Amino acid sequence: MIREALEVSTRAEPVPVEVLTERARAAMERRLAWILGPNDRVLAPIRAEVVQQDGGYVGILVTVETLEEVSAPLEGPMLTMGR
């Protein structure tokens, strides 16, 4: 499971919280495309929720559940030196 808290601050021109939440979700989708391998899977939809909102500050918690393949390292000179 990957959990990430994103901090987003608004400027003089307010941005609706819904837009900020969607931006945080889209940022996680881009990050997952880079992080996950070809055999990894997203198990549940990405969730983004506002956890703090004060003045011009919005805290958004983005959560996604993934299943990632973990494999043993390949044999090589660095791994066999201690034998």
PDB file of C-alpha atoms in Angstrom, residues 12-82:
ATOM      1  CA  ALA A  12      -4.346  34.843  -4.695  1.00  0.00           C
ATOM      2  CA  GLU A  13      -6.723  33.234  -7.168  1.00  0.00           C
ATOM      3  CA  PRO A  14      -8.500  30.470  -5.226  1.00  0.00           C
ATOM      4  CA  VAL A  15      -8.650  27.007  -6.754  1.00  0.00           C
ATOM      5  CA  PRO A  16     -11.640  24.855  -5.787  1.00  0.00           C
ATOM      6  CA  VAL A  17     -10.812  22.006  -3.405  1.00  0.00           C
ATOM      7  CA  GLU A  18     -12.301  19.511  -5.879  1.00  0.00           C
ATOM      8  CA  VAL A  19      -9.801  20.632  -8.532  1.00  0.00           C
ATOM      9  CA  LEU A  20      -6.900  20.310  -6.079  1.00  0.00           C
ATOM     10  CA  THR A  21      -8.073  16.837  -5.072  1.00  0.00           C
ATOM     11  CA  GLU A  22      -8.243  15.759  -8.720  1.00  0.00           C
ATOM     12  CA  ARG A  23      -4.746  17.185  -9.332  1.00  0.00           C
ATOM     13  CA  ALA A  24      -3.392  15.165  -6.395  1.00  0.00           C
ATOM     14  CA  ARG A  25      -5.047  11.994  -7.748  1.00  0.00           C
ATOM     15  CA  ALA A  26      -3.602  12.656 -11.232  1.00  0.00           C
ATOM     16  CA  ALA A  27      -0.131  13.211  -9.735  1.00  0.00           C
ATOM     17  CA  MET A  28      -0.344   9.802  -8.038  1.00  0.00           C
ATOM     18  CA  GLU A  29      -1.420   8.177 -11.317  1.00  0.00           C
ATOM     19  CA  ARG A  30       1.656   9.647 -13.044  1.00  0.00           C
ATOM     20  CA  ARG A  31       3.900   8.497 -10.199  1.00  0.00           C
ATOM     21  CA  LEU A  32       2.462   4.955 -10.316  1.00  0.00           C
ATOM     22  CA  ALA A  33       3.073   4.767 -14.063  1.00  0.00           C
ATOM     23  CA  TRP A  34       6.749   5.433 -13.310  1.00  0.00           C
ATOM     24  CA  ILE A  35       7.087   3.294 -10.142  1.00  0.00           C
ATOM     25  CA  LEU A  36       5.174   0.110 -10.953  1.00  0.00           C
ATOM     26  CA  GLY A  37       6.663  -2.646 -13.059  1.00  0.00           C
ATOM     27  CA  PRO A  38       4.950  -4.600 -15.825  1.00  0.00           C
ATOM     28  CA  ASN A  39       3.758  -7.352 -13.433  1.00  0.00           C
ATOM     29  CA  ASP A  40       2.608  -5.002 -10.640  1.00  0.00           C
ATOM     30  CA  ARG A  41      -1.081  -4.214 -10.189  1.00  0.00           C
ATOM     31  CA  VAL A  42      -3.248  -1.557  -8.623  1.00  0.00           C
ATOM     32  CA  LEU A  43      -5.740  -3.446  -6.424  1.00  0.00           C
ATOM     33  CA  ALA A  44      -8.159  -0.655  -5.564  1.00  0.00           C
ATOM     34  CA  PRO A  45      -9.009   2.751  -7.001  1.00  0.00           C
ATOM     35  CA  ILE A  46      -6.847   5.688  -5.938  1.00  0.00           C
ATOM     36  CA  ARG A  47      -8.466   7.551  -3.041  1.00  0.00           C
ATOM     37  CA  ALA A  48      -7.825  11.243  -2.424  1.00  0.00           C
ATOM     38  CA  GLU A  49      -9.317  12.986   0.589  1.00  0.00           C
ATOM     39  CA  VAL A  50      -8.911  16.409   2.124  1.00  0.00           C
ATOM     40  CA  VAL A  51      -7.427  15.983   5.604  1.00  0.00           C
ATOM     41  CA  GLN A  52      -6.716  19.621   6.432  1.00  0.00           C
ATOM     42  CA  GLN A  53      -7.958  22.952   5.167  1.00  0.00           C
ATOM     43  CA  ASP A  54      -6.869  26.256   6.729  1.00  0.00           C
ATOM     44  CA  GLY A  55      -7.033  29.554   4.880  1.00  0.00           C
ATOM     45  CA  GLY A  56      -4.924  29.114   1.739  1.00  0.00           C
ATOM     46  CA  TYR A  57      -3.651  25.649   2.702  1.00  0.00           C
ATOM     47  CA  VAL A  58      -5.172  22.315   1.734  1.00  0.00           C
ATOM     48  CA  GLY A  59      -3.738  18.952   2.855  1.00  0.00           C
ATOM     49  CA  ILE A  60      -4.736  16.004   0.678  1.00  0.00           C
ATOM     50  CA  LEU A  61      -4.076  12.364   1.583  1.00  0.00           C
ATOM     51  CA  VAL A  62      -3.746  10.117  -1.468  1.00  0.00           C
ATOM     52  CA  THR A  63      -3.968   6.347  -0.919  1.00  0.00           C
ATOM     53  CA  VAL A  64      -3.573   3.486  -3.378  1.00  0.00           C
ATOM     54  CA  GLU A  65      -3.278  -0.248  -2.755  1.00  0.00           C
ATOM     55  CA  THR A  66      -0.856  -2.097  -5.022  1.00  0.00           C
ATOM     56  CA  LEU A  67       0.501  -5.601  -5.450  1.00  0.00           C
ATOM     57  CA  GLU A  68       4.155  -5.462  -6.420  1.00  0.00           C
ATOM     58  CA  GLU A  69       6.271  -8.354  -7.631  1.00  0.00           C
ATOM     59  CA  VAL A  70       9.377  -8.936  -5.531  1.00  0.00           C
ATOM     60  CA  SER A  71      12.048 -11.141  -7.058  1.00  0.00           C
ATOM     61  CA  ALA A  72      15.370 -12.492  -5.850  1.00  0.00           C
ATOM     62  CA  PRO A  73      18.476 -10.706  -7.120  1.00  0.00           C
ATOM     63  CA  LEU A  74      20.403 -12.337  -9.916  1.00  0.00           C
ATOM     64  CA  GLU A  75      23.696 -14.075  -9.211  1.00  0.00           C
ATOM     65  CA  GLY A  76      26.681 -11.888  -9.910  1.00  0.00           C
ATOM     66  CA  PRO A  77      30.234 -11.142  -8.798  1.00  0.00           C
ATOM     67  CA  MET A  78      29.125  -8.773  -6.013  1.00  0.00           C
ATOM     68  CA  LEU A  79      26.794 -11.399  -4.546  1.00  0.00           C
ATOM     69  CA  THR A  80      29.149 -14.390  -4.734  1.00  0.00           C
ATOM     70  CA  MET A  81      32.324 -12.810  -3.308  1.00  0.00           C
ATOM     71  CA  GLY A  82      31.560 -13.928   0.248  1.00  0.00           C
TER      72      GLY A  82
END
